[in-house]
mmCIF file of N, CA and C in Angstrom:
data_model
loop_
_atom_site.group_PDB
_atom_site.id
_atom_site.type_symbol
_atom_site.label_atom_id
_atom_site.label_comp_id
_atom_site.label_asym_id
_atom_site.label_seq_id
_atom_site.Cartn_x
_atom_site.Cartn_y
_atom_site.Cartn_z
ATOM 1 N N MET A 1 98.521 151.471 59.148
ATOM 2 C CA MET A 1 98.488 151.536 60.586
ATOM 3 C C MET A 1 97.039 151.394 61.060
ATOM 4 N N ASN A 2 96.829 150.583 62.062
ATOM 5 C CA ASN A 2 95.493 150.344 62.567
ATOM 6 C C ASN A 2 95.122 151.443 63.556
ATOM 7 N N ALA A 3 94.019 152.164 63.274
ATOM 8 C CA ALA A 3 93.608 153.269 64.135
ATOM 9 C C ALA A 3 92.574 152.835 65.176
ATOM 10 N N LEU A 4 92.167 151.570 65.151
ATOM 11 C CA LEU A 4 91.167 151.105 66.105
ATOM 12 C C LEU A 4 91.813 150.827 67.454
ATOM 13 N N PHE A 5 91.113 151.176 68.503
ATOM 14 C CA PHE A 5 91.601 150.899 69.839
ATOM 15 C C PHE A 5 91.277 149.461 70.206
ATOM 16 N N THR A 6 92.091 148.868 71.012
ATOM 17 C CA THR A 6 91.834 147.483 71.406
ATOM 18 C C THR A 6 90.755 147.409 72.471
ATOM 19 N N ARG A 7 90.535 148.462 73.219
ATOM 20 C CA ARG A 7 89.464 148.482 74.207
ATOM 21 C C ARG A 7 88.978 149.914 74.371
ATOM 22 N N ALA A 8 87.779 150.053 74.904
ATOM 23 C CA ALA A 8 87.184 151.375 75.057
ATOM 24 C C ALA A 8 87.936 152.163 76.122
ATOM 25 N N PRO A 9 88.008 153.482 75.976
ATOM 26 C CA PRO A 9 88.686 154.285 76.998
ATOM 27 C C PRO A 9 87.934 154.193 78.322
ATOM 28 N N GLN A 10 88.679 154.189 79.402
ATOM 29 C CA GLN A 10 88.088 154.047 80.732
ATOM 30 C C GLN A 10 87.869 155.417 81.350
ATOM 31 N N HIS A 11 86.755 155.569 82.028
ATOM 32 C CA HIS A 11 86.445 156.796 82.723
ATOM 33 C C HIS A 11 86.604 156.550 84.214
ATOM 34 N N ALA A 12 86.862 157.596 84.963
ATOM 35 C CA ALA A 12 87.104 157.428 86.391
ATOM 36 C C ALA A 12 85.878 156.851 87.100
ATOM 37 N N SER A 13 84.658 157.216 86.636
ATOM 38 C CA SER A 13 83.469 156.702 87.298
ATOM 39 C C SER A 13 83.203 155.250 86.935
ATOM 40 N N ALA A 14 83.882 154.741 85.906
ATOM 41 C CA ALA A 14 83.685 153.360 85.487
ATOM 42 C C ALA A 14 84.613 152.408 86.221
ATOM 43 N N ALA A 15 85.395 152.908 87.136
ATOM 44 C CA ALA A 15 86.316 152.049 87.883
ATOM 45 C C ALA A 15 85.507 151.076 88.725
ATOM 46 N N PRO A 16 85.971 149.852 88.860
ATOM 47 C CA PRO A 16 85.213 148.871 89.633
ATOM 48 C C PRO A 16 85.132 149.275 91.100
ATOM 49 N N SER A 17 83.972 149.040 91.673
ATOM 50 C CA SER A 17 83.791 149.382 93.082
ATOM 51 C C SER A 17 84.417 148.287 93.941
ATOM 52 N N PRO A 18 84.797 148.615 95.151
ATOM 53 C CA PRO A 18 85.394 147.588 95.999
ATOM 54 C C PRO A 18 84.360 146.516 96.321
ATOM 55 N N THR A 19 84.821 145.319 96.548
ATOM 56 C CA THR A 19 83.892 144.219 96.830
ATOM 57 C C THR A 19 83.218 144.450 98.173
ATOM 58 N N PRO A 20 81.941 144.200 98.265
ATOM 59 C CA PRO A 20 81.236 144.468 99.517
ATOM 60 C C PRO A 20 81.607 143.438 100.588
ATOM 61 N N THR A 21 81.610 143.899 101.778
ATOM 62 C CA THR A 21 81.857 142.994 102.903
ATOM 63 C C THR A 21 80.532 142.374 103.307
ATOM 64 N N PRO A 22 80.548 141.251 103.983
ATOM 65 C CA PRO A 22 79.279 140.596 104.337
ATOM 66 C C PRO A 22 78.352 141.484 105.156
ATOM 67 N N SER A 23 78.867 142.439 105.894
ATOM 68 C CA SER A 23 77.983 143.277 106.703
ATOM 69 C C SER A 23 77.269 144.330 105.859
ATOM 70 N N THR A 24 77.773 144.636 104.639
ATOM 71 C CA THR A 24 77.139 145.653 103.796
ATOM 72 C C THR A 24 76.286 145.050 102.694
ATOM 73 N N VAL A 25 76.164 143.746 102.640
ATOM 74 C CA VAL A 25 75.376 143.102 101.591
ATOM 75 C C VAL A 25 73.897 143.278 101.914
ATOM 76 N N THR A 26 73.130 143.772 100.911
ATOM 77 C CA THR A 26 71.682 143.911 101.086
ATOM 78 C C THR A 26 70.990 142.973 100.115
ATOM 79 N N PHE A 27 69.767 142.632 100.405
ATOM 80 C CA PHE A 27 69.019 141.747 99.538
ATOM 81 C C PHE A 27 68.426 142.536 98.388
ATOM 82 N N ASP A 28 68.417 141.906 97.239
ATOM 83 C CA ASP A 28 67.876 142.534 96.032
ATOM 84 C C ASP A 28 66.358 142.421 96.066
ATOM 85 N N THR A 29 65.674 143.565 96.068
ATOM 86 C CA THR A 29 64.211 143.549 96.121
ATOM 87 C C THR A 29 63.592 143.458 94.739
ATOM 88 N N THR A 30 64.416 143.474 93.674
ATOM 89 C CA THR A 30 63.881 143.390 92.318
ATOM 90 C C THR A 30 63.906 141.962 91.811
ATOM 91 N N ALA A 31 64.065 140.991 92.681
ATOM 92 C CA ALA A 31 64.081 139.591 92.263
ATOM 93 C C ALA A 31 62.717 139.221 91.692
ATOM 94 N N TYR A 32 62.687 138.186 90.884
ATOM 95 C CA TYR A 32 61.457 137.758 90.229
ATOM 96 C C TYR A 32 60.448 137.273 91.261
ATOM 97 N N ARG A 33 59.253 137.812 91.150
ATOM 98 C CA ARG A 33 58.116 137.353 91.932
ATOM 99 C C ARG A 33 56.936 137.251 90.993
ATOM 100 N N PRO A 34 56.147 136.214 91.072
ATOM 101 C CA PRO A 34 54.970 136.137 90.192
ATOM 102 C C PRO A 34 53.991 137.263 90.527
ATOM 103 N N LEU A 35 53.289 137.722 89.487
ATOM 104 C CA LEU A 35 52.334 138.805 89.682
ATOM 105 C C LEU A 35 51.106 138.303 90.420
ATOM 106 N N GLY A 36 50.535 139.164 91.209
ATOM 107 C CA GLY A 36 49.323 138.826 91.936
ATOM 108 C C GLY A 36 48.099 138.955 91.052
ATOM 109 N N LEU A 37 46.980 138.572 91.603
ATOM 110 C CA LEU A 37 45.730 138.593 90.854
ATOM 111 C C LEU A 37 45.361 140.008 90.401
ATOM 112 N N LEU A 38 45.461 140.995 91.288
ATOM 113 C CA LEU A 38 45.101 142.367 90.917
ATOM 114 C C LEU A 38 46.053 142.939 89.874
ATOM 115 N N ASP A 39 47.348 142.600 89.966
ATOM 116 C CA ASP A 39 48.299 143.073 88.956
ATOM 117 C C ASP A 39 47.973 142.498 87.595
ATOM 118 N N ARG A 40 47.701 141.200 87.552
ATOM 119 C CA ARG A 40 47.355 140.572 86.268
ATOM 120 C C ARG A 40 46.068 141.145 85.705
ATOM 121 N N LEU A 41 45.094 141.358 86.582
ATOM 122 C CA LEU A 41 43.816 141.918 86.139
ATOM 123 C C LEU A 41 43.982 143.331 85.604
ATOM 124 N N SER A 42 44.755 144.160 86.290
ATOM 125 C CA SER A 42 44.940 145.539 85.827
ATOM 126 C C SER A 42 45.731 145.572 84.524
ATOM 127 N N LEU A 43 46.701 144.682 84.365
ATOM 128 C CA LEU A 43 47.436 144.621 83.098
ATOM 129 C C LEU A 43 46.521 144.178 81.959
ATOM 130 N N ARG A 44 45.673 143.215 82.241
ATOM 131 C CA ARG A 44 44.762 142.731 81.205
ATOM 132 C C ARG A 44 43.753 143.804 80.811
ATOM 133 N N ILE A 45 43.217 144.520 81.800
ATOM 134 C CA ILE A 45 42.266 145.603 81.506
ATOM 135 C C ILE A 45 42.968 146.730 80.743
ATOM 136 N N GLY A 46 44.191 147.052 81.143
ATOM 137 C CA GLY A 46 44.940 148.088 80.432
ATOM 138 C C GLY A 46 45.195 147.711 78.987
ATOM 139 N N LEU A 47 45.569 146.457 78.747
ATOM 140 C CA LEU A 47 45.804 145.998 77.380
ATOM 141 C C LEU A 47 44.513 146.026 76.577
ATOM 142 N N TRP A 48 43.406 145.628 77.205
ATOM 143 C CA TRP A 48 42.120 145.655 76.521
ATOM 144 C C TRP A 48 41.736 147.088 76.145
ATOM 145 N N LEU A 49 41.957 148.035 77.071
ATOM 146 C CA LEU A 49 41.632 149.427 76.771
ATOM 147 C C LEU A 49 42.499 149.970 75.642
ATOM 148 N N LEU A 50 43.784 149.621 75.637
ATOM 149 C CA LEU A 50 44.664 150.088 74.563
ATOM 150 C C LEU A 50 44.248 149.532 73.207
ATOM 151 N N THR A 51 43.923 148.244 73.148
ATOM 152 C CA THR A 51 43.521 147.672 71.864
ATOM 153 C C THR A 51 42.167 148.221 71.419
ATOM 154 N N ARG A 52 41.271 148.462 72.385
ATOM 155 C CA ARG A 52 39.971 149.048 72.045
ATOM 156 C C ARG A 52 40.150 150.445 71.457
ATOM 157 N N HIS A 53 41.005 151.238 72.077
ATOM 158 C CA HIS A 53 41.258 152.586 71.566
ATOM 159 C C HIS A 53 41.903 152.531 70.183
ATOM 160 N N ALA A 54 42.844 151.610 69.993
ATOM 161 C CA ALA A 54 43.502 151.484 68.684
ATOM 162 C C ALA A 54 42.496 151.078 67.613
ATOM 163 N N ASP A 55 41.591 150.158 67.942
ATOM 164 C CA ASP A 55 40.571 149.744 66.969
ATOM 165 C C ASP A 55 39.641 150.901 66.616
ATOM 166 N N ARG A 56 39.238 151.667 67.626
ATOM 167 C CA ARG A 56 38.369 152.829 67.351
ATOM 168 C C ARG A 56 39.085 153.870 66.498
ATOM 169 N N ALA A 57 40.346 154.125 66.809
ATOM 170 C CA ALA A 57 41.115 155.106 66.033
ATOM 171 C C ALA A 57 41.276 154.629 64.601
ATOM 172 N N ARG A 58 41.527 153.332 64.419
ATOM 173 C CA ARG A 58 41.672 152.785 63.068
ATOM 174 C C ARG A 58 40.365 152.919 62.300
ATOM 175 N N ALA A 59 39.235 152.650 62.949
ATOM 176 C CA ALA A 59 37.934 152.775 62.285
ATOM 177 C C ALA A 59 37.663 154.223 61.896
ATOM 178 N N LEU A 60 37.989 155.153 62.793
ATOM 179 C CA LEU A 60 37.793 156.572 62.468
ATOM 180 C C LEU A 60 38.691 157.004 61.315
ATOM 181 N N ASP A 61 39.918 156.484 61.284
ATOM 182 C CA ASP A 61 40.810 156.806 60.170
ATOM 183 C C ASP A 61 40.242 156.296 58.854
ATOM 184 N N HIS A 62 39.704 155.063 58.868
ATOM 185 C CA HIS A 62 39.122 154.516 57.643
ATOM 186 C C HIS A 62 37.921 155.342 57.196
ATOM 187 N N GLN A 63 37.099 155.787 58.148
ATOM 188 C CA GLN A 63 35.951 156.620 57.789
ATOM 189 C C GLN A 63 36.403 157.950 57.199
ATOM 190 N N ALA A 64 37.447 158.545 57.788
ATOM 191 C CA ALA A 64 37.940 159.831 57.282
ATOM 192 C C ALA A 64 38.519 159.674 55.886
ATOM 193 N N VAL A 65 39.251 158.596 55.662
ATOM 194 C CA VAL A 65 39.831 158.356 54.327
ATOM 195 C C VAL A 65 38.722 158.135 53.309
ATOM 196 N N ALA A 66 37.704 157.355 53.678
ATOM 197 C CA ALA A 66 36.596 157.102 52.750
ATOM 198 C C ALA A 66 35.847 158.398 52.436
ATOM 199 N N ALA A 67 35.622 159.231 53.444
ATOM 200 C CA ALA A 67 34.928 160.504 53.215
ATOM 201 C C ALA A 67 35.765 161.428 52.329
ATOM 202 N N HIS A 68 37.066 161.444 52.542
ATOM 203 C CA HIS A 68 37.935 162.284 51.721
ATOM 204 C C HIS A 68 37.922 161.808 50.267
ATOM 205 N N ARG A 69 37.999 160.497 50.067
ATOM 206 C CA ARG A 69 37.968 159.963 48.699
ATOM 207 C C ARG A 69 36.641 160.282 48.015
ATOM 208 N N ALA A 70 35.534 160.182 48.760
ATOM 209 C CA ALA A 70 34.227 160.510 48.177
ATOM 210 C C ALA A 70 34.165 161.982 47.806
ATOM 211 N N HIS A 71 34.709 162.842 48.651
ATOM 212 C CA HIS A 71 34.718 164.278 48.370
ATOM 213 C C HIS A 71 35.553 164.582 47.128
ATOM 214 N N VAL A 72 36.714 163.953 47.023
ATOM 215 C CA VAL A 72 37.574 164.172 45.852
ATOM 216 C C VAL A 72 36.886 163.667 44.589
ATOM 217 N N ALA A 73 36.235 162.501 44.682
ATOM 218 C CA ALA A 73 35.544 161.956 43.505
ATOM 219 C C ALA A 73 34.387 162.860 43.086
ATOM 220 N N ALA A 74 33.630 163.384 44.063
ATOM 221 C CA ALA A 74 32.515 164.277 43.720
ATOM 222 C C ALA A 74 33.022 165.572 43.093
ATOM 223 N N ALA A 75 34.108 166.112 43.605
ATOM 224 C CA ALA A 75 34.676 167.335 43.033
ATOM 225 C C ALA A 75 35.175 167.092 41.617
ATOM 226 N N GLU A 76 35.795 165.950 41.384
ATOM 227 C CA GLU A 76 36.275 165.628 40.037
ATOM 228 C C GLU A 76 35.102 165.427 39.080
ATOM 229 N N ARG A 77 34.055 164.759 39.535
ATOM 230 C CA ARG A 77 32.868 164.564 38.699
ATOM 231 C C ARG A 77 32.223 165.907 38.354
ATOM 232 N N GLU A 78 32.124 166.807 39.339
ATOM 233 C CA GLU A 78 31.557 168.140 39.099
ATOM 234 C C GLU A 78 32.411 168.920 38.097
ATOM 235 N N ARG A 79 33.726 168.816 38.222
ATOM 236 C CA ARG A 79 34.611 169.514 37.295
ATOM 237 C C ARG A 79 34.436 168.990 35.872
ATOM 238 N N ARG A 80 34.304 167.663 35.732
ATOM 239 C CA ARG A 80 34.106 167.089 34.396
ATOM 240 C C ARG A 80 32.763 167.497 33.798
ATOM 241 N N GLU A 81 31.714 167.518 34.646
ATOM 242 C CA GLU A 81 30.398 167.941 34.143
ATOM 243 C C GLU A 81 30.420 169.385 33.661
ATOM 244 N N ARG A 82 31.080 170.277 34.420
ATOM 245 C CA ARG A 82 31.175 171.671 33.984
ATOM 246 C C ARG A 82 31.951 171.781 32.675
ATOM 247 N N ALA A 83 33.033 171.024 32.549
ATOM 248 C CA ALA A 83 33.810 171.049 31.307
ATOM 249 C C ALA A 83 32.985 170.517 30.143
ATOM 250 N N TRP A 84 32.203 169.445 30.398
ATOM 251 C CA TRP A 84 31.380 168.898 29.321
ATOM 252 C C TRP A 84 30.297 169.889 28.903
ATOM 253 N N ARG A 85 29.640 170.547 29.890
ATOM 254 C CA ARG A 85 28.610 171.538 29.551
ATOM 255 C C ARG A 85 29.197 172.718 28.784
ATOM 256 N N SER A 86 30.378 173.134 29.171
ATOM 257 C CA SER A 86 31.032 174.236 28.464
ATOM 258 C C SER A 86 31.353 173.837 27.039
ATOM 259 N N ALA A 87 31.903 172.644 26.863
ATOM 260 C CA ALA A 87 32.221 172.181 25.512
ATOM 261 C C ALA A 87 30.951 172.023 24.684
ATOM 262 N N ALA A 88 29.880 171.513 25.293
ATOM 263 C CA ALA A 88 28.611 171.332 24.566
ATOM 264 C C ALA A 88 28.025 172.671 24.182
ATOM 265 N N ALA A 89 28.138 173.666 25.030
ATOM 266 C CA ALA A 89 27.596 174.992 24.705
ATOM 267 C C ALA A 89 28.359 175.621 23.555
ATOM 268 N N PHE A 90 29.662 175.436 23.508
ATOM 269 C CA PHE A 90 30.433 176.016 22.414
ATOM 270 C C PHE A 90 30.335 175.245 21.126
ATOM 271 N N SER A 91 29.888 173.979 21.186
ATOM 272 C CA SER A 91 29.790 173.173 19.956
ATOM 273 C C SER A 91 28.475 173.412 19.201
ATOM 274 N N ARG A 92 27.500 174.028 19.829
ATOM 275 C CA ARG A 92 26.230 174.328 19.164
ATOM 276 C C ARG A 92 26.401 175.506 18.203
ATOM 277 N N PRO A 93 25.675 175.462 17.115
ATOM 278 C CA PRO A 93 25.739 176.635 16.227
ATOM 279 C C PRO A 93 24.987 177.821 16.853
ATOM 280 N N PRO A 94 25.451 179.004 16.613
ATOM 281 C CA PRO A 94 24.767 180.168 17.203
ATOM 282 C C PRO A 94 23.373 180.317 16.606
ATOM 283 N N LEU A 95 22.485 180.904 17.331
ATOM 284 C CA LEU A 95 21.097 181.085 16.853
ATOM 285 C C LEU A 95 20.971 182.162 15.839
#
């Protein structure tokens, strides 16, 4: 038995609205209009600021990662040096 519905259930608010009469028709103000000079300029400046901020954040992230890697490498080198000195001290014959 097929449990799929042939169409989605209808809700009361989804009922079609009555067709408008010519006296109630309003003009759509969201119709396409080309952007003006100031709109284009502000969009371009906004995009430039966003990309500038992203580039700065990326550079700071790279610096932080590089500093963290250097810190980890220095700590590992220090740990190896201490282990080597300890091993060298124990390998000498006592006086």
